[in-house]
Short mmCIF file of C-alpha atoms in Angstrom, two decimals:
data_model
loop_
_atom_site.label_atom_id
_atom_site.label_comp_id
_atom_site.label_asym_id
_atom_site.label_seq_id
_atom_site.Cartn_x
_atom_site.Cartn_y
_atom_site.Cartn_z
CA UNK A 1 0.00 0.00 0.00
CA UNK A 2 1.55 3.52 -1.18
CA UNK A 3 -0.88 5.75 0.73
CA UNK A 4 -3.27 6.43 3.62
CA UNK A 5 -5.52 9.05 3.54
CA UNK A 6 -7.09 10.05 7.52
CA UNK A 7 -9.91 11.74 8.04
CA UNK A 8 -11.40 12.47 10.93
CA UNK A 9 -15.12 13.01 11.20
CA UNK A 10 -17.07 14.76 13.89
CA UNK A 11 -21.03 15.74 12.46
CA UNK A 12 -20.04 16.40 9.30
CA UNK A 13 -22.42 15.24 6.93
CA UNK A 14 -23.30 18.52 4.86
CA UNK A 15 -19.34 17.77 3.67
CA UNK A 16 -18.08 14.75 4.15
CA UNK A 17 -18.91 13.36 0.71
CA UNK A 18 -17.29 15.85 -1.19
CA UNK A 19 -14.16 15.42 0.90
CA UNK A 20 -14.27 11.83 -0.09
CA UNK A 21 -14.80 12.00 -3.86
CA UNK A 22 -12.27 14.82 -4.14
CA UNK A 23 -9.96 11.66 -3.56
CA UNK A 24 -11.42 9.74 -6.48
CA UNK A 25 -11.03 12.62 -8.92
CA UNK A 26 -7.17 12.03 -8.78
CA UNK A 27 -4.94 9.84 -10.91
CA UNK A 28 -4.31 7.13 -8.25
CA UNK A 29 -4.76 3.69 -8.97
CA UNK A 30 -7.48 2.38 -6.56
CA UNK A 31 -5.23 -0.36 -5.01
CA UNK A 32 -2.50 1.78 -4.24
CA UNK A 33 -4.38 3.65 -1.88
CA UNK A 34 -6.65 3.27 1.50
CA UNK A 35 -9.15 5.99 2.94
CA UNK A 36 -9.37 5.84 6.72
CA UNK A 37 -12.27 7.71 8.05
CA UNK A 38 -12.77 7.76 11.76
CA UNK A 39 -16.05 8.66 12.85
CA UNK A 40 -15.48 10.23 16.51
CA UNK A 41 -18.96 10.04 17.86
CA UNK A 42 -21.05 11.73 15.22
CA UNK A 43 -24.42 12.23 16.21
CA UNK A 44 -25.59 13.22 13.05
CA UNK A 45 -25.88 11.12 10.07
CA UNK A 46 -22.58 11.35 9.18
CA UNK A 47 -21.88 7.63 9.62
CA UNK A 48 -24.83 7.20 7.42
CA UNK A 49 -22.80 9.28 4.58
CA UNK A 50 -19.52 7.30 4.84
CA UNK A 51 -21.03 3.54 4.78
CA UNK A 52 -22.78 4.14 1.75
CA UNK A 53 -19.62 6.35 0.42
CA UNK A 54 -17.63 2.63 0.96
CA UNK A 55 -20.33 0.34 -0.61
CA UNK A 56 -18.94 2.21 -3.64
CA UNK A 57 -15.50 2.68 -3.11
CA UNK A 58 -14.00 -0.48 -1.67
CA UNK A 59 -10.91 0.94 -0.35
CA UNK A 60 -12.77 2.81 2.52
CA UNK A 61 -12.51 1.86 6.15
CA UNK A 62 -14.31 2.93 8.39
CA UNK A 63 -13.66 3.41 12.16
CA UNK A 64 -15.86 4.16 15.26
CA UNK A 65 -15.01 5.56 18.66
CA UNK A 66 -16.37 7.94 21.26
CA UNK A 67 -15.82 11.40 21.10
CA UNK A 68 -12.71 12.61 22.01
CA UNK A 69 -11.56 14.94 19.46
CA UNK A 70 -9.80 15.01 15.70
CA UNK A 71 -6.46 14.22 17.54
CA UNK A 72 -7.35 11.24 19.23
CA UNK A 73 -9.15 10.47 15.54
CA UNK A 74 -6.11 11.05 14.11
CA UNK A 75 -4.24 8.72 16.08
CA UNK A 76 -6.34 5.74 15.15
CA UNK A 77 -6.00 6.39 11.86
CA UNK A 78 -2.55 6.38 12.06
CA UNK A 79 -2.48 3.32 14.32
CA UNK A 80 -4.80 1.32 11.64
CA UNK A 81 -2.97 2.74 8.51
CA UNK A 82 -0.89 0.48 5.71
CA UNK A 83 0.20 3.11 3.46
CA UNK A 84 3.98 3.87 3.38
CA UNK A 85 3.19 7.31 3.22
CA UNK A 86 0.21 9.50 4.70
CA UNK A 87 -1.57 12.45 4.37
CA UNK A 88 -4.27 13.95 6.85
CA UNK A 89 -7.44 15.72 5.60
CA UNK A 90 -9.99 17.50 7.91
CA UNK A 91 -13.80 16.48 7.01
CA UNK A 92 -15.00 19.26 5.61
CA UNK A 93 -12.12 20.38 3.18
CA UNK A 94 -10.99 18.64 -0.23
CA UNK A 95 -7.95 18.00 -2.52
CA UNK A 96 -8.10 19.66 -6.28
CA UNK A 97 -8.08 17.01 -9.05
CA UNK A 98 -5.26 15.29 -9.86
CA UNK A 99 -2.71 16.01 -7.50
CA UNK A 100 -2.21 13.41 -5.05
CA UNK A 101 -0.20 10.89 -7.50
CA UNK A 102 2.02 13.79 -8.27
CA UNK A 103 2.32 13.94 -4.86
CA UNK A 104 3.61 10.63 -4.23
CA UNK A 105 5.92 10.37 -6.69
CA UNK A 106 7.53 13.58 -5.67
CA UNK A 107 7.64 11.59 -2.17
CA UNK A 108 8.99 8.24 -3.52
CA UNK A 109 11.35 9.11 -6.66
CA UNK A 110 13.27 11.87 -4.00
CA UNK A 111 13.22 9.32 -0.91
CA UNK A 112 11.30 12.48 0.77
CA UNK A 113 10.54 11.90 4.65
CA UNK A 114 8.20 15.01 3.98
CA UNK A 115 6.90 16.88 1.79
CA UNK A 116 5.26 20.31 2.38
CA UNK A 117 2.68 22.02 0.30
CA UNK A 118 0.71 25.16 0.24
CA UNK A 119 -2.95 25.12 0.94
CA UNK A 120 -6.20 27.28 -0.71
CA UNK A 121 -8.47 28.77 1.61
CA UNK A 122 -12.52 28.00 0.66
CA UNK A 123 -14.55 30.75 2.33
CA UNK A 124 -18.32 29.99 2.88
CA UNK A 125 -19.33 32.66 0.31
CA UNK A 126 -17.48 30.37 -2.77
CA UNK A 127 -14.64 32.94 -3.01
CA UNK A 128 -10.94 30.93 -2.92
CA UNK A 129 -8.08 32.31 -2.00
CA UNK A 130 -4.22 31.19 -1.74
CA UNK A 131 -3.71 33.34 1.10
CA UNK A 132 -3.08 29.72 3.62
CA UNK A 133 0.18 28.22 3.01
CA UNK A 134 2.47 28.76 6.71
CA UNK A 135 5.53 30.62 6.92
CA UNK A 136 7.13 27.66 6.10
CA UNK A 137 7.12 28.82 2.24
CA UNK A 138 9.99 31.35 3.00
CA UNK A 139 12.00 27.93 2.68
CA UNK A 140 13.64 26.95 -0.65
CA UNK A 141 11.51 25.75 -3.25
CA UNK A 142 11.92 21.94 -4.77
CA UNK A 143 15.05 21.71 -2.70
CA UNK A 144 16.05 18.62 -0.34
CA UNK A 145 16.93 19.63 3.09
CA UNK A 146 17.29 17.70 6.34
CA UNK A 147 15.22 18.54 9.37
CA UNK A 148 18.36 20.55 10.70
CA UNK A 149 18.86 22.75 7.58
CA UNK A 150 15.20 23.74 7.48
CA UNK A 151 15.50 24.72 10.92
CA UNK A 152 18.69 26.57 10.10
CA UNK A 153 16.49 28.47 7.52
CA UNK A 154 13.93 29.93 10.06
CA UNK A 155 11.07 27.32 9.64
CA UNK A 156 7.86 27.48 11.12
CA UNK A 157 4.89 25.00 11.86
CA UNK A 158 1.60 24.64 10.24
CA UNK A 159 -1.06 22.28 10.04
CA UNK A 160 -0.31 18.87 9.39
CA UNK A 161 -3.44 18.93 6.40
CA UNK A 162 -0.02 20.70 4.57
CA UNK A 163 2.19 18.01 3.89
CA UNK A 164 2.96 14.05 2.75
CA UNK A 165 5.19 12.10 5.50
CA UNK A 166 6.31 8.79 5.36
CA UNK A 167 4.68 6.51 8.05
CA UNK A 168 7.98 5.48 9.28
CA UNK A 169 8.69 9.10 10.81
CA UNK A 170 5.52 8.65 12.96
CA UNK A 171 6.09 5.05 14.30
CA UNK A 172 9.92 4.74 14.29
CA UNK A 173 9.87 7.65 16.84
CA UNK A 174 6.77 7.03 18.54
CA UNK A 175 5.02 10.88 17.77
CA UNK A 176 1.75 11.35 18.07
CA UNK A 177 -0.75 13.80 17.60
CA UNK A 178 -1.67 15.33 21.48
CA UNK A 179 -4.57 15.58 23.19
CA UNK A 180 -4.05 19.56 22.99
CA UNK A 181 -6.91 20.96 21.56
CA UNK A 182 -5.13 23.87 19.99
CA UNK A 183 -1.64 23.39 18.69
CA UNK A 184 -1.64 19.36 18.27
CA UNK A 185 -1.04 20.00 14.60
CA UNK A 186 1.74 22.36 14.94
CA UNK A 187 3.69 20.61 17.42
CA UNK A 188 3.46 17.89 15.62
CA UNK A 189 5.21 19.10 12.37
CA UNK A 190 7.76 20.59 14.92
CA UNK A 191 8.68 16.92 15.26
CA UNK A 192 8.34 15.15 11.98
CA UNK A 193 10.32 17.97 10.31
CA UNK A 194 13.11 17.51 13.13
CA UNK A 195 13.31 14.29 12.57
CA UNK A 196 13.12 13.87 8.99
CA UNK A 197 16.48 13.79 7.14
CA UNK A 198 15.32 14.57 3.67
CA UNK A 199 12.40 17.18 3.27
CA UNK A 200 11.21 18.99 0.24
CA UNK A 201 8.52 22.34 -0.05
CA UNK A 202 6.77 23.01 -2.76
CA UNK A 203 4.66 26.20 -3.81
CA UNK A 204 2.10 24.20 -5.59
CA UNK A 205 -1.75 24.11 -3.85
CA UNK A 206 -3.22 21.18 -4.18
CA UNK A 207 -5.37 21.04 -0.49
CA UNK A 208 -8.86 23.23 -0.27
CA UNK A 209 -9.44 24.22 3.31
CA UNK A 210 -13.03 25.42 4.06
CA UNK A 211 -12.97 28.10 6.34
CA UNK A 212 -16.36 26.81 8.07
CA UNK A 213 -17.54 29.96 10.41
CA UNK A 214 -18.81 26.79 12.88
CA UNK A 215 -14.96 25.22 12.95
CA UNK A 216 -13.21 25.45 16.64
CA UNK A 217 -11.02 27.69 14.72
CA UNK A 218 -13.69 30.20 14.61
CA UNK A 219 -14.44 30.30 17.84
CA UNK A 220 -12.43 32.79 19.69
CA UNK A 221 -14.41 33.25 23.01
CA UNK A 222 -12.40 34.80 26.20
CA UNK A 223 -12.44 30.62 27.63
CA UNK A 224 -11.79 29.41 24.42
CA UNK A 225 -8.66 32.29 24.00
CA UNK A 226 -7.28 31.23 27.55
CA UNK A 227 -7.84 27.33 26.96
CA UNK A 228 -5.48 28.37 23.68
CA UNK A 229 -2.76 30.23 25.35
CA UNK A 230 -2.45 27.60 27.70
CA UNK A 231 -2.03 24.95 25.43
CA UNK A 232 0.48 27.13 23.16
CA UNK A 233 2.54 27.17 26.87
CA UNK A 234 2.28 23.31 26.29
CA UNK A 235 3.83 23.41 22.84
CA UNK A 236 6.52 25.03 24.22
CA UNK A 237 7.29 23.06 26.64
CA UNK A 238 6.98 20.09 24.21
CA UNK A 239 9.52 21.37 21.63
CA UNK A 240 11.80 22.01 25.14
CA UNK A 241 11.83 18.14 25.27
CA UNK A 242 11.70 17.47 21.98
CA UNK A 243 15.47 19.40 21.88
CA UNK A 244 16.77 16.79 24.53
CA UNK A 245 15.91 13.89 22.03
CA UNK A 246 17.47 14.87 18.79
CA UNK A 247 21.08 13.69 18.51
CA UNK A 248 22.30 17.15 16.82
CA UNK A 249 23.38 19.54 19.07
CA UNK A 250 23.14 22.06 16.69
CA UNK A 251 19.33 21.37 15.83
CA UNK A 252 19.09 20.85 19.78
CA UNK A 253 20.02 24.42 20.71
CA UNK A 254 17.61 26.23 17.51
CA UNK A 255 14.35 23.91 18.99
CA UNK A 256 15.38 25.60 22.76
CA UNK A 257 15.52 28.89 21.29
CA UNK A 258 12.17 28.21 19.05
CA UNK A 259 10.69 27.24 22.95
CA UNK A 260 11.66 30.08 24.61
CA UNK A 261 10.17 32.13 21.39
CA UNK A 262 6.95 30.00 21.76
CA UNK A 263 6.63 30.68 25.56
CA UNK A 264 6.99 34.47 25.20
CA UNK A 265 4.61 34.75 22.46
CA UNK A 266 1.84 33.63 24.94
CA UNK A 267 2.75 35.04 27.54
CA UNK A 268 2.68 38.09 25.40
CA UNK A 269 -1.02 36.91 23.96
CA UNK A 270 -1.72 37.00 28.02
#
């Protein structure tokens, strides 16, 4: 199995299905890839959506839990998944048409541990815009760095929905999406791009994400503000240890440095 595709789904059935066919509009041949979709404790009919979505396309699996957020959804994806590479897609948003095999070969003919991309933004009203794509396209374009280098080169986190990783980067060093609810997906990429020896960015845009005014993202309430400041404390304090595993000393010192920046900035959102 080349690829995995998670998706974690939480009441989403005005979208899911067009998040799922935007798979099958790509150039992939149907074996060579799997479409997780972990249904965390819809109460909708969601569920309803995605089994008849995989009585037509018999590469979908379909898993069930209790609610407990898009991380912990995550995580069973990635514990279930066969694909030697994955990619992580939020219910409501889509891929454009023919990208993902271009994707993969990018991935597999230049050994890539990752591979970043830039994503669209979908607002409710139809309008798209390419305005989403991290600070992390200030690195060089089409060019093969290690983890260290793109450190070196001032890089910064985004959402894991940006990027192809190989599976082995997840389960050879036992990282895991936390149970944060803000700030999971950037301290994750923090840690596969640290350990990854060979990663590649690209400007191209091949993710949609639908800026959905009901998305936690939205929701900016004084609670919701402080639950978010406390949990970007967390990240910090995560990318602290993650400096005492890596076994470069000079990538050891830049992640201290990015934890003390990460600190200060919310203490400074305080």
């Amino acid at each position: 199995m080349k690829l995995s595709v998670i998706i974690p789904m939480y009441n989403a059935e005005k979208y899911i299905e067009r998040c799922v066919e935007s798979l099958y509009c790509q150039d992939l041949n149907i074996g060579d890839f799997e479409v997780l979709i972990i249904n965390d404790g819809s109460t909708d009919h969601s569920l309803i959506e995605v089994e008849n979505l995989a009585r037509k396309h018999k590469n979908i699996v379909i898993l069930s839990k209790k609610n407990a957020g898009a991380a912990s959804a995550r995580n069973l994806g990635i514990k279930n998944a066969k694909g030697d590479f994955l990619v992580f897609i939020d219910a409501d948003d889509y891929y454009l048409p023919n990208c993902l095999k271009q994707l993969l070969n990018t991935c597999e003919l230049k050994c890539l541990d990752l591979l970043y991309y830039r994503l669209l933004i979908h607002y409710e009203d139809g309008s798209i815009s390419d305005a989403l794509g991290g600070d992390y396209n200030r690195m060089p374009i089409k060019k093969i760095m290690s983890g260290l280098e793109c450190y070196q080169k001032g890089f910064q986190a985004s959402t894991m929905c940006g990027c192809m990783l190989k599976r082995k980067i997840l389960t050879s060093n036992n990282l895991r999406f936390s149970d944060k609810r803000f700030g999971e997906d950037t301290l994750l990429s923090y840690c596969v791009t640290a350990y990854s020896k060979r990663v590649m960015f690209l400007n191209e845009a091949p993710y949609v994400y639908f800026k959905n005014k009901g998305s936690v993202l939205q929701k900016v309430s004084t609670p919701l503000r402080l639950i978010q400041i406390e949990n970007t404390l967390s990240v910090g304090h995560d990318v602290m240890s993650l400096s005492l595993q890596v076994d470069s000393m000079d990538l050891s010192r830049i992640l201290k440095k990015y934890s003390v920046n990460i600190i200060f900035g919310a203490f400074w959102n305080l």
